[in-house]
mmCIF file of C-alpha atoms in Angstrom:
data_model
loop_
_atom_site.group_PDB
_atom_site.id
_atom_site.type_symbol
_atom_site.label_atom_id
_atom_site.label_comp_id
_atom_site.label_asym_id
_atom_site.label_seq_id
_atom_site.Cartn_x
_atom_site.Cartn_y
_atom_site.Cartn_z
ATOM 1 C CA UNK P 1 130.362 126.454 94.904
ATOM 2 C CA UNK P 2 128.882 128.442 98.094
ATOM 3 C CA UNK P 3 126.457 125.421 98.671
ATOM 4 C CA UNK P 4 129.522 122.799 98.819
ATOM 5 C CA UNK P 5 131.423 124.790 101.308
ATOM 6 C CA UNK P 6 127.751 125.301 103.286
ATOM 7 C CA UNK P 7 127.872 121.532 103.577
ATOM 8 C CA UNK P 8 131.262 121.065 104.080
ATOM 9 C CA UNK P 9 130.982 123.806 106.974
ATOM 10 C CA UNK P 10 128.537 121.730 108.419
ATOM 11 C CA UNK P 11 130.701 118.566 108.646
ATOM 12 C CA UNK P 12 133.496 120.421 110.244
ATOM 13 C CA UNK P 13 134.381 119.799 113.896
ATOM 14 C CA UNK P 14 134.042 122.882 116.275
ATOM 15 C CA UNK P 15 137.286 121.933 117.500
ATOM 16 C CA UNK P 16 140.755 119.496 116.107
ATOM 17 C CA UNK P 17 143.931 118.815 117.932
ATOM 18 C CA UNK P 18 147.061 120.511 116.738
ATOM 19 C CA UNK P 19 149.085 117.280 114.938
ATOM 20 C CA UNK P 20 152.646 117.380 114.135
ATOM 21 C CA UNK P 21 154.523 115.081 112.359
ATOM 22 C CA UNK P 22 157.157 113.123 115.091
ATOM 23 C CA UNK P 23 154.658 113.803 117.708
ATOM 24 C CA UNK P 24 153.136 110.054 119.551
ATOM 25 C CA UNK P 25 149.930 110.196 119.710
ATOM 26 C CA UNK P 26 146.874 108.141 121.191
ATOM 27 C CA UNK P 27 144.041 108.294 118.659
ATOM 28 C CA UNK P 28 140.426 106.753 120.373
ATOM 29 C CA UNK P 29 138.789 105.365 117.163
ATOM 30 C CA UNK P 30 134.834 104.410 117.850
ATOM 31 C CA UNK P 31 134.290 100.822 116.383
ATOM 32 C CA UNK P 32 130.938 98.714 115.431
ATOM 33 C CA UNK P 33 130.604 95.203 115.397
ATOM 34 C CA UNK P 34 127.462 94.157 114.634
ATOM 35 C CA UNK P 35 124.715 95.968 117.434
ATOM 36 C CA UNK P 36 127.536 96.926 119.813
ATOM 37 C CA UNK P 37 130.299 99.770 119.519
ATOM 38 C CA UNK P 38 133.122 100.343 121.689
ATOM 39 C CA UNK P 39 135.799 102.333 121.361
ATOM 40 C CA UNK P 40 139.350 101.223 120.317
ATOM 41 C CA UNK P 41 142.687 102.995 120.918
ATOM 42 C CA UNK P 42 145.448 102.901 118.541
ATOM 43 C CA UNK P 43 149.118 104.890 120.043
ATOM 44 C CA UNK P 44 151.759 105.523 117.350
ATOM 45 C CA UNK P 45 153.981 108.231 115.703
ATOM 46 C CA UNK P 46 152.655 110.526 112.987
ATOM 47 C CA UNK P 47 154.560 110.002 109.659
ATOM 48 C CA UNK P 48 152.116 112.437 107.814
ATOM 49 C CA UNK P 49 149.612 115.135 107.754
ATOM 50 C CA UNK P 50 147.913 116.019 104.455
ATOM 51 C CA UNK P 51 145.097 117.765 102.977
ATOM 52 C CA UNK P 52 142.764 120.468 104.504
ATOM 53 C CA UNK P 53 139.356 121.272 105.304
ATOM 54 C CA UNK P 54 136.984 118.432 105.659
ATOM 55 C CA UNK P 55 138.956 115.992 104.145
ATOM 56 C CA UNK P 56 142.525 116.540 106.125
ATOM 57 C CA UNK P 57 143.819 113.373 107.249
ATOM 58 C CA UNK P 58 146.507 111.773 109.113
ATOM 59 C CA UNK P 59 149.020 108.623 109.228
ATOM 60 C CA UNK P 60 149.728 106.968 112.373
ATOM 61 C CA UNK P 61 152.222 104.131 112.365
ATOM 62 C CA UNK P 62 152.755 101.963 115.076
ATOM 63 C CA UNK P 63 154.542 98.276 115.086
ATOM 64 C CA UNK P 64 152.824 95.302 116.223
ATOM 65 C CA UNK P 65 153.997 91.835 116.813
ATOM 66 C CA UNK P 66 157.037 93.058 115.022
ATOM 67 C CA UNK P 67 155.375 94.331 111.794
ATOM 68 C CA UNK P 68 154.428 97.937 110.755
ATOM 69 C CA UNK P 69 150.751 98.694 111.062
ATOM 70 C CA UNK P 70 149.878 101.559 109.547
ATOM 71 C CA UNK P 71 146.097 103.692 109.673
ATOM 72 C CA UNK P 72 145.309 107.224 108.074
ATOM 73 C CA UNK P 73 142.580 109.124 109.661
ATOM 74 C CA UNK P 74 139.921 111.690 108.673
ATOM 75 C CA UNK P 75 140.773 114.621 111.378
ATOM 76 C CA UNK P 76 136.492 115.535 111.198
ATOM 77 C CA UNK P 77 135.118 111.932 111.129
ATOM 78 C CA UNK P 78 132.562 111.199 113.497
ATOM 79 C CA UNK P 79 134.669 107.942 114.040
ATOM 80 C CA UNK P 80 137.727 109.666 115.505
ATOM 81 C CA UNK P 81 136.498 110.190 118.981
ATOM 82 C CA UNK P 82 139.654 112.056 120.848
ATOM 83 C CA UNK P 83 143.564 112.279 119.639
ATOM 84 C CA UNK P 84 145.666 112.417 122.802
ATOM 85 C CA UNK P 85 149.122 113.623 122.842
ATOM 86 C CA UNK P 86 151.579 111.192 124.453
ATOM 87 C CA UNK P 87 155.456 112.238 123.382
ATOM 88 C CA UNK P 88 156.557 115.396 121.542
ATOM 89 C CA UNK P 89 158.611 113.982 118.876
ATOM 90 C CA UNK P 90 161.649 116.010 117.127
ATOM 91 C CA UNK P 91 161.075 115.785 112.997
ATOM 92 C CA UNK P 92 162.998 118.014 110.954
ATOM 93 C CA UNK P 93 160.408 116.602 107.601
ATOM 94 C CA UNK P 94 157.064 116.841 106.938
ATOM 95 C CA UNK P 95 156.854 112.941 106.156
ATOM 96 C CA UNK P 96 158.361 110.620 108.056
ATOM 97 C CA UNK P 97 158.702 107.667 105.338
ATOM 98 C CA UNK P 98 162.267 106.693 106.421
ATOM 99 C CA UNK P 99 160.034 105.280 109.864
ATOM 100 C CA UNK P 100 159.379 102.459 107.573
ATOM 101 C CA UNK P 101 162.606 100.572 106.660
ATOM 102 C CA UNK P 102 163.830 101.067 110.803
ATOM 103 C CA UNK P 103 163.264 98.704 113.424
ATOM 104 C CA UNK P 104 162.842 98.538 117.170
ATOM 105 C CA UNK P 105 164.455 102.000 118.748
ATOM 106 C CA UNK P 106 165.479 103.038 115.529
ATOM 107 C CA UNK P 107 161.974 103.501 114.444
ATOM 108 C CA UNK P 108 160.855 106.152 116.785
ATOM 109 C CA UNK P 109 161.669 110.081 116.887
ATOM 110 C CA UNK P 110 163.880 111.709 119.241
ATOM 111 C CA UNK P 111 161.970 113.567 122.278
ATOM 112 C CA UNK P 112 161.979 117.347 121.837
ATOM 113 C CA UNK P 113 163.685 118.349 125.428
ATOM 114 C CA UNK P 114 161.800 120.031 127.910
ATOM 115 C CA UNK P 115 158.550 119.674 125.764
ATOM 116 C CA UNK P 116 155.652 120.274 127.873
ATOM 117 C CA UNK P 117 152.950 117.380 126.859
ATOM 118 C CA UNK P 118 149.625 120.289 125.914
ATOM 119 C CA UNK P 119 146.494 118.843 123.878
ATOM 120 C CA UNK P 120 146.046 121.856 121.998
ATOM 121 C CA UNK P 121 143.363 122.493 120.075
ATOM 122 C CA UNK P 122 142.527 124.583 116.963
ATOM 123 C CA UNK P 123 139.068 126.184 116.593
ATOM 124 C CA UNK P 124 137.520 125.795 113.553
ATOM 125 C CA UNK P 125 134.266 126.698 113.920
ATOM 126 C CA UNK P 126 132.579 129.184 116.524
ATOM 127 C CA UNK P 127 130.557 127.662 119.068
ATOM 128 C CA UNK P 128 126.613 129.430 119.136
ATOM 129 C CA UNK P 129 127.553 130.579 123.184
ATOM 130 C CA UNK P 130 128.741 133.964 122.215
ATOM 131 C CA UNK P 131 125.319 135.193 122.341
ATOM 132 C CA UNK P 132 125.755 136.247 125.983
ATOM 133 C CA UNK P 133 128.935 137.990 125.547
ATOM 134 C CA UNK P 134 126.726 140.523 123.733
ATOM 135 C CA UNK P 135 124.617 140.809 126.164
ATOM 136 C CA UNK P 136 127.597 141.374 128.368
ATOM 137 C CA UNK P 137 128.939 144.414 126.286
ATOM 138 C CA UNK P 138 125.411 145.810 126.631
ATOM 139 C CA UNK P 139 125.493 146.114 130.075
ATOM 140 C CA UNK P 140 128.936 147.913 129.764
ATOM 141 C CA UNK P 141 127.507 150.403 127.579
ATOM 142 C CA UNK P 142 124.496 151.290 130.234
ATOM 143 C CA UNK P 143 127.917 152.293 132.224
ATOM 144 C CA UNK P 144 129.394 154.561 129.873
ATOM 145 C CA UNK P 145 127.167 157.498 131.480
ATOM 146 C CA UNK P 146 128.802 157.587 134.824
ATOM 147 C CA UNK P 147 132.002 157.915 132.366
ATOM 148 C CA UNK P 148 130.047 160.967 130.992
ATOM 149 C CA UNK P 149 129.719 162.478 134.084
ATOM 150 C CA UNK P 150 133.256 162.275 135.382
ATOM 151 C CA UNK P 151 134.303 164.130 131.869
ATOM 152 C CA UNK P 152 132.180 166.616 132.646
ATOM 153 C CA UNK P 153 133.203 167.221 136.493
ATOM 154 C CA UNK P 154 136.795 167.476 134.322
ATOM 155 C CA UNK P 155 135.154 170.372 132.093
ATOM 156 C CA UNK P 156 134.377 172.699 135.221
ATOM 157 C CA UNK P 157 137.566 172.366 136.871
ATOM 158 C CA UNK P 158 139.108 174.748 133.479
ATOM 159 C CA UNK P 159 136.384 177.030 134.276
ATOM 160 C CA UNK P 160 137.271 177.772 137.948
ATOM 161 C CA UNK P 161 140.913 178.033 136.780
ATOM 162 C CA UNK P 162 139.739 181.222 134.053
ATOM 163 C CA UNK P 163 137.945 182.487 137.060
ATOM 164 C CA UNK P 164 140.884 182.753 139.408
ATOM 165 C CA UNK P 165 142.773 184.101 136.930
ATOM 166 C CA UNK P 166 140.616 187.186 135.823
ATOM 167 C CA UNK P 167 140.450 187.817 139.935
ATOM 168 C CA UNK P 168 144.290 188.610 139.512
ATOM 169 C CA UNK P 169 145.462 192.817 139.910
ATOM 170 C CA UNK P 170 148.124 193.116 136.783
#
């Protein structure tokens, strides 16, 4: 089982936006025809979010020419190139089925007010740059002598104190 999740590690993403259902979304899908690729966008509401790991996937619906049009995404395919956030939609399920049988204005969420529009992302794997922040602690620990040396400028002051008080007549 350890070698699966090795290889399933490896397929992750370093980084996936945070999807909730309601929310409109702009999802940049990388498409080949023949020798060329370009990249397609496709904007709709998220009815669904399902799974986990590498195989988490989405549902975006969207209506076209007056009928539904429907895709489900892999969240870590190569394919999916960016998901933008357009419109913080209000859901109060975690599938939004009913999206189906509604037309026109009916068929979208209500706007969650005073939602600020934030592409957050979740990090699922580390990057490799933390190296250097190690490198950075060990140049804080070359100053933890001058730290030393304050402590002890603290230890002498006591020692003065005892002094003035064995001067003292009782």
């Amino acid at each position: 089982m350890d070698i699966i999740k090795s290889i399933e590690h490896e397929q992750l993403k370093n980084k996936i936006p945070e999807l909730k259902v309601g929310n409109t979304v702009k999802v940049h899908v990388r498409i080949k025809e023949g020798n060329k690729e370009r990249i397609q966008v496709f904007e709709g509401i998220i009815i669904k979010v399902q799974g986990g790991g590498v195989n988490q996937t989405f549902t975006v619906r969207k209506t076209s020419y007056g009928v539904g049009v429907e895709k489900t995404f892999l969240i870590h395919s190569p394919l999916v190139e960016k998901v933008e956030l357009v419109r913080v939609g209000k859901a109060r399920r975690a599938r939004l089925f009913y999206l189906r049988d509604r037309i026109g204005k009916a068929a979208k969420t209500k706007e969650m007010v005073g939602a600020r529009i934030e592409d957050r992302e979740i990090v699922v794997k580390e990057d490799l740059v933390e190296e250097p922040v190690a490198e950075e602690i060990k140049e804080e620990v070359t100053e933890t002598p001058d730290v030393q040396e304050v402590n002890e400028k603290v230890d002498e002051t006591p020692v003065a104190e005892e002094a003035k008080t064995e001067n003292k007549p009782e």
